Short mmCIF file of C-alpha atoms in Angstrom, two decimals:
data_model
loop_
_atom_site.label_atom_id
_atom_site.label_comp_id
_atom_site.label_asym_id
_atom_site.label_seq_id
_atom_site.Cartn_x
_atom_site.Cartn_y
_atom_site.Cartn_z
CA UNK M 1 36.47 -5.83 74.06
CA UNK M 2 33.50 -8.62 74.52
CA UNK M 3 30.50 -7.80 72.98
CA UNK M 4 27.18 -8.02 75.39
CA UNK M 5 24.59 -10.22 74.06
CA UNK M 6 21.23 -9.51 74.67
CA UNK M 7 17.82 -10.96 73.62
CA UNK M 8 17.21 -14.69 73.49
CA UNK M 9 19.82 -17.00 74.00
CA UNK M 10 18.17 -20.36 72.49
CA UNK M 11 16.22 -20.70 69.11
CA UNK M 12 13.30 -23.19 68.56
CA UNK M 13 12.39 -24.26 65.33
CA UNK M 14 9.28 -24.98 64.72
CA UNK M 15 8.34 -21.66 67.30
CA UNK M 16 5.46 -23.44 68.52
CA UNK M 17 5.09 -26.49 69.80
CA UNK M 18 1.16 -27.97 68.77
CA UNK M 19 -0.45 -30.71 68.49
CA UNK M 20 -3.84 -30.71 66.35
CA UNK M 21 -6.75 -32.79 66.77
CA UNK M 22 -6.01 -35.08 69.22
CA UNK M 23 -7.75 -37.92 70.36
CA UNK M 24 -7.84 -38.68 74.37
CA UNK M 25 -6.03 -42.06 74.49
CA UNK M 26 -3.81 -41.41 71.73
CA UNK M 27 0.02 -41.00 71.64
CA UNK M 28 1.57 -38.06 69.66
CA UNK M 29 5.16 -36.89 69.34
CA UNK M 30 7.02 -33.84 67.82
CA UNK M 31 10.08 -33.09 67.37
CA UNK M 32 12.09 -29.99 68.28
CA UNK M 33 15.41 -28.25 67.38
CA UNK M 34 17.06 -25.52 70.06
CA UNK M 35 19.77 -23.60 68.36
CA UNK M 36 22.34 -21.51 70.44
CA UNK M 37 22.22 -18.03 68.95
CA UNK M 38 24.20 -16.63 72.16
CA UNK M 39 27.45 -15.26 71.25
CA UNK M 40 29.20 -17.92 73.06
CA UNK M 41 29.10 -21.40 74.83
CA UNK M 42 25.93 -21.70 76.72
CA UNK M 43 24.09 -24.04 78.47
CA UNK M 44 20.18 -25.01 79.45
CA UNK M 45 17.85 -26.83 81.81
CA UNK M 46 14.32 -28.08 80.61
CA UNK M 47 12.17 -26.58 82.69
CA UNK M 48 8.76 -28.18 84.25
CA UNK M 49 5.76 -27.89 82.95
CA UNK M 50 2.95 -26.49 84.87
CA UNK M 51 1.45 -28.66 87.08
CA UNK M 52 -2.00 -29.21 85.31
CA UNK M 53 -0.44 -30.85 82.47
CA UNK M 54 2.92 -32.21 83.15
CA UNK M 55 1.32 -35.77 83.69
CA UNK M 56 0.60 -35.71 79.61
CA UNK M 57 4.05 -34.95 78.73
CA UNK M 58 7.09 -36.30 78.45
CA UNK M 59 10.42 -34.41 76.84
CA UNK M 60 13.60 -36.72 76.27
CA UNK M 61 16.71 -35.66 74.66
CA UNK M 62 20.57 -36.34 74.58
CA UNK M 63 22.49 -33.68 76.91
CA UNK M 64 24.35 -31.76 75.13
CA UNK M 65 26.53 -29.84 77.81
CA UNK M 66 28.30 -26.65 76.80
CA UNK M 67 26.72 -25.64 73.87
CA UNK M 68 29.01 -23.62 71.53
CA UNK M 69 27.38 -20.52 69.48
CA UNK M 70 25.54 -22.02 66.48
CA UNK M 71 25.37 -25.33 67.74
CA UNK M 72 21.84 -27.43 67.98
CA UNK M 73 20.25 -30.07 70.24
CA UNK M 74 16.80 -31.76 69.68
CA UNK M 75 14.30 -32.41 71.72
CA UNK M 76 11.45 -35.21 71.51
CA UNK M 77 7.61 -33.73 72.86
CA UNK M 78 5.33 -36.85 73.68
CA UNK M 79 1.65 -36.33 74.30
CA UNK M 80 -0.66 -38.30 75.47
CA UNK M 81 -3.43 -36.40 76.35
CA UNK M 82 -5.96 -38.24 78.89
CA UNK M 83 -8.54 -34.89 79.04
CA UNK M 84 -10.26 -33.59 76.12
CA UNK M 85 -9.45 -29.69 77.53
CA UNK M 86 -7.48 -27.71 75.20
CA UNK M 87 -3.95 -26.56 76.42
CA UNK M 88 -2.41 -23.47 75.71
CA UNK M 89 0.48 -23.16 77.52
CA UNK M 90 4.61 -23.19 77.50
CA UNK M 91 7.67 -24.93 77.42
CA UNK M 92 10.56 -23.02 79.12
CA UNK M 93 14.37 -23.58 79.04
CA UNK M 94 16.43 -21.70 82.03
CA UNK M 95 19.64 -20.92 80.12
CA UNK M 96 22.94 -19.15 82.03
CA UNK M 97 21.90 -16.05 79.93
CA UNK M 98 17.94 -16.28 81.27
CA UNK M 99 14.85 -18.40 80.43
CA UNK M 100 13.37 -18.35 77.36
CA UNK M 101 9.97 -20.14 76.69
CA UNK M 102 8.16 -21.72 73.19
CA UNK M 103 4.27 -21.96 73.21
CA UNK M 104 2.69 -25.24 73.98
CA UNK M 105 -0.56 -25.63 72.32
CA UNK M 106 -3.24 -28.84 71.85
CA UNK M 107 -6.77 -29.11 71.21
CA UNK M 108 -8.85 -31.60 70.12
CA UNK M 109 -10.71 -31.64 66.66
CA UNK M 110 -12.81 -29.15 65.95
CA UNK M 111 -14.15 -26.84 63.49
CA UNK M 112 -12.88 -23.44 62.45
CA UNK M 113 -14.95 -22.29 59.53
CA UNK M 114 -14.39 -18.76 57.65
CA UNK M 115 -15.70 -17.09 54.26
CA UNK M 116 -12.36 -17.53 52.53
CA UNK M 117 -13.32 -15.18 49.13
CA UNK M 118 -15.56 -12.58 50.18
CA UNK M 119 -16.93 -10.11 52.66
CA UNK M 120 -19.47 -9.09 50.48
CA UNK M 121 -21.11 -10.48 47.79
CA UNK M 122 -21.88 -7.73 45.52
CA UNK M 123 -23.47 -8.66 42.07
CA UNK M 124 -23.42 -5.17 41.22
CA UNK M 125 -25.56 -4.07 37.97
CA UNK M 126 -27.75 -6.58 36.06
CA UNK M 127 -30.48 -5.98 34.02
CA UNK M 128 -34.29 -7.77 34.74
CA UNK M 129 -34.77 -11.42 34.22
CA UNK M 130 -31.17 -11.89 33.18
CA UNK M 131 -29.01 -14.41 36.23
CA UNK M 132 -25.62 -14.22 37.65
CA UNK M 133 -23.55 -16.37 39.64
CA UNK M 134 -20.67 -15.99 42.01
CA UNK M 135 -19.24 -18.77 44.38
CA UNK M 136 -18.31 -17.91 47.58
CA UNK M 137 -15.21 -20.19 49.34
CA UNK M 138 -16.06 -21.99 52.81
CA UNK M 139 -12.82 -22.57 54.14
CA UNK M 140 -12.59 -25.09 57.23
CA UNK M 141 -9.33 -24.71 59.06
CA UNK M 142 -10.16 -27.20 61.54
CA UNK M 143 -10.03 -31.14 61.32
CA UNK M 144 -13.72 -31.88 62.43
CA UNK M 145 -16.33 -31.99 59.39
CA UNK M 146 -19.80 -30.05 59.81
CA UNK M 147 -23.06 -30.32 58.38
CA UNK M 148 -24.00 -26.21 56.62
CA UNK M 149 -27.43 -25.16 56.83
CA UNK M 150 -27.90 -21.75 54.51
CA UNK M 151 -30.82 -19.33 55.10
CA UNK M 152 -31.50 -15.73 54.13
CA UNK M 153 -32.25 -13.20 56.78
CA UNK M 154 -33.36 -9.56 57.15
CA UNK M 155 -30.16 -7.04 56.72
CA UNK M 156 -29.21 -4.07 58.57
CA UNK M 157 -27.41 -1.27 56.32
CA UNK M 158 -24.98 0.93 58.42
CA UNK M 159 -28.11 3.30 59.09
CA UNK M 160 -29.85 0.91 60.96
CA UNK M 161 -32.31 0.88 58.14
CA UNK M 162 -33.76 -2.78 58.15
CA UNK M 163 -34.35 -4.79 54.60
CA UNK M 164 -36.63 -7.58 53.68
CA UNK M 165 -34.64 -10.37 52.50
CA UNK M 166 -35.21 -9.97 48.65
CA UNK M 167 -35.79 -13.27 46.31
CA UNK M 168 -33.74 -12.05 43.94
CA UNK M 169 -30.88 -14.51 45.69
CA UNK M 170 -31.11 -18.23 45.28
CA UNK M 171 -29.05 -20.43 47.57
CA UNK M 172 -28.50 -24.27 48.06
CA UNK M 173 -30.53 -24.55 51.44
CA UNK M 174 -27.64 -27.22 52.96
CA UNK M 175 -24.29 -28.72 52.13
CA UNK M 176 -21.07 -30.27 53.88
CA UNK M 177 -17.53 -29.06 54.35
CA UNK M 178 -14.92 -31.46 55.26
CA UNK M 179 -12.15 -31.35 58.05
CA UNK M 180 -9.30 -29.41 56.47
CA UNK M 181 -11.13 -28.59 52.84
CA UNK M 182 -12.87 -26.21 51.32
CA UNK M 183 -15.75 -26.16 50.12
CA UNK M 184 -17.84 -24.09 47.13
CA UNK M 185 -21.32 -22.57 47.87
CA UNK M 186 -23.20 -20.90 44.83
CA UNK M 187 -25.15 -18.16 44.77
CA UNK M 188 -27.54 -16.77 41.89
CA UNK M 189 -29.22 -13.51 41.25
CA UNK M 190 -32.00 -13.53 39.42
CA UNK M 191 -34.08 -9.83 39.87
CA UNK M 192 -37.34 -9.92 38.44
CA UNK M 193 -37.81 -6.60 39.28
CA UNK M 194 -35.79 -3.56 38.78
CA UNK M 195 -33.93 -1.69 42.25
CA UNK M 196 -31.72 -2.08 44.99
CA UNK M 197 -31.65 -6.02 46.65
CA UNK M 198 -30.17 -7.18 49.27
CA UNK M 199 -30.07 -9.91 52.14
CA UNK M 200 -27.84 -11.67 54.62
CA UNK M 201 -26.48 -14.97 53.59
CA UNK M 202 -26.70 -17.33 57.19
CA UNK M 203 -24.52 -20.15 57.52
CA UNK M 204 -25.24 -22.35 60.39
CA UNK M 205 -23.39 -25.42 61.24
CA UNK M 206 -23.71 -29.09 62.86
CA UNK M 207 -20.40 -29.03 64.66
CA UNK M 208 -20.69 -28.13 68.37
CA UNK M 209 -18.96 -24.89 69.44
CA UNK M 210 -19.58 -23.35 65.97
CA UNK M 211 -20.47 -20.07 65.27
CA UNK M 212 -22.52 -18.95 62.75
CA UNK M 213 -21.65 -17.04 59.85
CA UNK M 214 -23.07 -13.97 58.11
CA UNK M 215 -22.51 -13.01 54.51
CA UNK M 216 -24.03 -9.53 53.22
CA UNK M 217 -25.66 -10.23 49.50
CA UNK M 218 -26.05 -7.13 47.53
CA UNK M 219 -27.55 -6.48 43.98
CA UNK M 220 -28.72 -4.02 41.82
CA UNK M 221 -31.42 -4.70 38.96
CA UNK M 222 -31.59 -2.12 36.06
CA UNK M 223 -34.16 -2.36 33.32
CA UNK M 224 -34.53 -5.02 30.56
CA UNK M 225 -31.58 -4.80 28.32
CA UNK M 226 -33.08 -4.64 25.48
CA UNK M 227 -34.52 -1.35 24.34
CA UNK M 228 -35.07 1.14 21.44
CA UNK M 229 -33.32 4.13 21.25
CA UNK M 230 -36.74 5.66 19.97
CA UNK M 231 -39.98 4.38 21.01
CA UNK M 232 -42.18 5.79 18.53
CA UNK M 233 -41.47 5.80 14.44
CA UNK M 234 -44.55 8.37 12.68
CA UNK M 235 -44.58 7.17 8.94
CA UNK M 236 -46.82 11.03 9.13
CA UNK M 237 -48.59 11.53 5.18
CA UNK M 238 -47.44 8.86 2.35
CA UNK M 239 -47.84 9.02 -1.59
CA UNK M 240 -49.09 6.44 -2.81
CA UNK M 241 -46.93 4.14 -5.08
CA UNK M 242 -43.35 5.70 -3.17
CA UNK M 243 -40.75 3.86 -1.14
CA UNK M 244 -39.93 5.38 2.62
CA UNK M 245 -37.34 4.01 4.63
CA UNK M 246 -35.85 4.56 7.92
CA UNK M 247 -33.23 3.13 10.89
CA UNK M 248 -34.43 1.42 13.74
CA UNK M 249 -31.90 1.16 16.50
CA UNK M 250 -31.78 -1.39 19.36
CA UNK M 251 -29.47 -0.88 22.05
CA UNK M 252 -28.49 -3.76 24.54
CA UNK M 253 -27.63 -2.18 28.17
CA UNK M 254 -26.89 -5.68 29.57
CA UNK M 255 -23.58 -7.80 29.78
CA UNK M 256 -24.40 -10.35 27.17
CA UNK M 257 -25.06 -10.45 23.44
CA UNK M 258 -28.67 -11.03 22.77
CA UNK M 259 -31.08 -12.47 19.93
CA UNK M 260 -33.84 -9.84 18.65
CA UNK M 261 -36.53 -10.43 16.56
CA UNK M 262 -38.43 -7.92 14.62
CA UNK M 263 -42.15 -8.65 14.06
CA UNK M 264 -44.48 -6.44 11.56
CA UNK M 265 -47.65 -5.28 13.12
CA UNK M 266 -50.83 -7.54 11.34
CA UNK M 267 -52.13 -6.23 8.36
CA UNK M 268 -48.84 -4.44 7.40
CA UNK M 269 -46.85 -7.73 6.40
CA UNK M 270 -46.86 -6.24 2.56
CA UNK M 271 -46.09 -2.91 3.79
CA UNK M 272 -43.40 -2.42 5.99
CA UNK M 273 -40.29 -4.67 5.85
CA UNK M 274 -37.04 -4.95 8.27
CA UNK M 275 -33.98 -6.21 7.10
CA UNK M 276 -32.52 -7.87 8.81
CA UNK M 277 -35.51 -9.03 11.00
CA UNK M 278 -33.69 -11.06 13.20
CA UNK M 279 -29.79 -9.82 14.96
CA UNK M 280 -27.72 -10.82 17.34
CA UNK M 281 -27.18 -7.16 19.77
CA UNK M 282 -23.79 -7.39 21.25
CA UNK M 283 -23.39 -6.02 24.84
CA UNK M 284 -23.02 -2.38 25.48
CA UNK M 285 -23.60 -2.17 21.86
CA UNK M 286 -26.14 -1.01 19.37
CA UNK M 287 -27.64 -2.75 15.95
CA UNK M 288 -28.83 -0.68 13.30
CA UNK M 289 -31.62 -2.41 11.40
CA UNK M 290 -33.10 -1.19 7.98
CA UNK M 291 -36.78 -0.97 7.15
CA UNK M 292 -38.79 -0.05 3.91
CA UNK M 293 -42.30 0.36 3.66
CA UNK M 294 -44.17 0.92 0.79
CA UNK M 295 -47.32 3.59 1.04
CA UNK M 296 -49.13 1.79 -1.96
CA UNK M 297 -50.01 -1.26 0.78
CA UNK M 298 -51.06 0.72 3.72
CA UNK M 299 -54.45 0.79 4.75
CA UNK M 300 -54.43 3.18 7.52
CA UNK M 301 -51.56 5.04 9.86
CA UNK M 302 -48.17 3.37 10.29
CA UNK M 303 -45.46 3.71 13.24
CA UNK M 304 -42.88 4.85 10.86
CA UNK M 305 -40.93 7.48 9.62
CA UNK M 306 -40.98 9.21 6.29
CA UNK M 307 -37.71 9.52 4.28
CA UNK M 308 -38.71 8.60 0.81
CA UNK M 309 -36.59 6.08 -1.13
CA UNK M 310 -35.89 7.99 -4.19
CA UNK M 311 -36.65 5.57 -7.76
#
């Protein structure tokens, strides 16, 4: 018993037929394979293209008759495009088992600019006066280059609450992006103050017909990321002529190792000694630091603690 075929008879390859970035005046050709995928011999009839653009096209190719299943013909598209319009439109085929169609697309250069890495920039926690950087990824898909122009605006959470934008966020204020490229914007956070930033990253371009782009920029600032895990050492009532000594212990909150330096009040230089005085405080980390003092060169009260140094 013959099987029925159903679905489309004739396969194109590419499965659109475009042609990028023309220029009016210019010639352009393409060239396209039709496969018969029918179960059997077939047949087709290039079919004319709609009257407002027929006169920019013309399709040559070597009849092939009857068509046996799995067989291929090509087919040569020449465009020469006298308009600057964009076309979006079809070529069709009427085949004995029904038409089938491939979409016909030009335009002329243009831009078509997207944030290719993010859809929010979010430099999450960072601790006050330390800077981060992230790069964002313009990505032009079209072939005409633009001038960008970068500004920060106001932003709107998803409560309608409006937000100053904060200068926290530094930004090149203009750069270029090519036809086809990419191109690499930087942005820095830099809080000088400790809370919740944000702003919204504008993009504006010199290409005609270009929309602008926004880019949410979000940040949070904790406090500086250096600290002591007690704020206050009481040296309290000394003998004279014993040794006290005690820990000090500095924490780094932040992301990156850090120098410290110890410094002895004035006047207690003789007195009170850290070792070491200066230490590198890795990142989410804390340094333990030594100290001594000695009660026979104090003059007055000290911020320190009293566990006596046995002789």
């Amino acid at each position: 018993m013959n099987k029925e075929f159903t679905g489309r008879s004739f396969l194109f390859r590419p499965d659109k037929i475009v042609f990028p970035d023309f220029e009016v005046g210019r010639t352009y050709s393409q060239k396209v394979s039709v496969t018969n995928v029918s179960l059997s011999f077939n047949t087709f009839k290039v079919m004319d293209l709609s009257m407002g653009i027929r006169d920019f096209f013309r399709i040559s190719y070597q009849r092939p008759g009857r068509m046996s299943a799995g067989t291929t013909c090509e087919l040569t598209i020449t465009f020469t495009p006298v308009l600057s319009t964009p076309i979006s439109d079809s070529l069709g085929l009427l085949a004995e088992t029904g038409e089938v169609r491939v979409p016909l697309i030009a335009f002329t250069r243009q831009c078509d600019i997207r944030v290719a890495s993010h859809s929010l920039v979010d430099f999450e926690g960072l601790s006050v006066a330390e800077t981060r950087s992230i790069r964002v990824t313009l990505e032009n898909r079209g072939g005409l280059a633009s001038d960008v122009n970068m500004s920060l605006l106001k932003y709107i959470d998803d409560d309608g609450v409006e937000h100053e934008a904060s200068s926290a966020f530094h930004i090149p204020l203009t750069g270029q992006i090519g036809g086809h490229s990419t191109s690499y914007i930087e942005i820095k956070f830099a809080p000088q103050t400790m809370g919740v930033h944000r702003a919204l990253l504008c993009f504006m371009f010199s290409a005609p017909n270009t929309p602008p782009i926004h880019l949410p920029l979000l940040g949070q600032s904790i406090d500086a990321p250096i600290y002591l895990e007690k704020t206050e050492l009481d040296f309290q009532i000394c003998q004279v002529g014993q040794l006290y000594r005690d820990t000090l212990a500095i924490a780094n909150r932040g992301k990156i190792a850090l120098k410290t330096v110890i410094s002895v009040p004035s006047g207690l230089e003789d007195a009170i000694e850290f070792v070491p005085n200066v230490a590198f405080v890795q990142a989410h980390s804390k340094q333990r630091i030594a100290g001594t003092a000695s009660s026979a060169d104090l003059g007055g009260s000290s911020k320190y603690s009293n566990e006596k140094i046995e002789d």
